[in-house]
Amino acid sequence: MKIQKSNWLCQTDLKNRVRFFLGENGPEPLICIGVNPSTAGLDELDPTMRAVKRHSLQKNYSGWIMLNLYPQRATDPNRIHKRINRELHRQNLLQIGHILEQYPHAPVWAAWGNLIEKRSFLIPCLRDILHQTDILSNEWICMGDLTKAGHPRHPLYLPKSASVNSFYPTQYIRGQLPS
């Protein structure tokens, strides 16, 4: 169910168990990719969404749009499906494609942190996003240093002064997938 409230964007399923995107529209938004959505919605941002909004505004973007590797809502990452729901993943790829059609030049902020290791299907989800959408043509960034495990930092664990750095998703994915 697509909801638009003033300059807000939100796409969920009818039961609100899935969220494909959430954000504040602007002519030059920052697209952020996390692991999975939590409880945030149009009426109330959760701590992660407040951090995404804060960092986006501090870096002078006109808006922000949160996407996720997997669209299932789960406040605890340990509650993410143990096995991928392929239909949800397919729908997520379509929604990501729609956002990229609207914002073909928006920079993409890799922001999944070490949570990408919670489920074995999350890195393949990223690979599918990279290869089945036009997202590789966008500029990619991360904020702050990579984690000790080599992942781009999650927005909650960034200082307000975090620097913007180039991120190379193709090189990253090569280092994360088994040979």
XYZ file of N, CA and C in Angstrom, residues 123 126-127 168-178:
42
model
N 23.496 -11.152 1.926
C 24.507 -10.757 0.938
C 24.045 -11.116 -0.470
N 21.781 -8.397 -1.592
C 22.534 -7.234 -2.063
C 23.042 -7.481 -3.479
N 23.587 -8.655 -3.721
C 24.080 -8.983 -5.064
C 22.964 -8.832 -6.092
N 32.521 1.110 -2.765
C 32.554 0.390 -4.040
C 31.836 -0.947 -3.877
N 30.534 -0.978 -4.177
C 29.738 -2.168 -3.887
C 30.188 -3.425 -4.625
N 30.695 -3.284 -5.836
C 31.131 -4.469 -6.575
C 32.338 -5.100 -5.890
N 33.290 -4.280 -5.464
C 34.454 -4.807 -4.746
C 34.031 -5.389 -3.403
N 33.123 -4.709 -2.738
C 32.627 -5.189 -1.444
C 31.997 -6.569 -1.590
N 31.123 -6.719 -2.570
C 30.402 -7.986 -2.727
C 31.362 -9.113 -3.091
N 32.391 -8.810 -3.873
C 33.397 -9.835 -4.207
C 34.090 -10.335 -2.948
N 34.318 -9.433 -2.011
C 34.973 -9.822 -0.772
C 34.066 -10.547 0.198
N 32.740 -10.485 -0.008
C 31.791 -11.076 0.933
C 31.226 -12.416 0.485
N 31.224 -12.663 -0.812
C 30.629 -13.904 -1.303
C 31.665 -15.015 -1.326
N 31.245 -16.239 -0.964
C 32.192 -17.350 -1.045
C 32.618 -17.580 -2.496
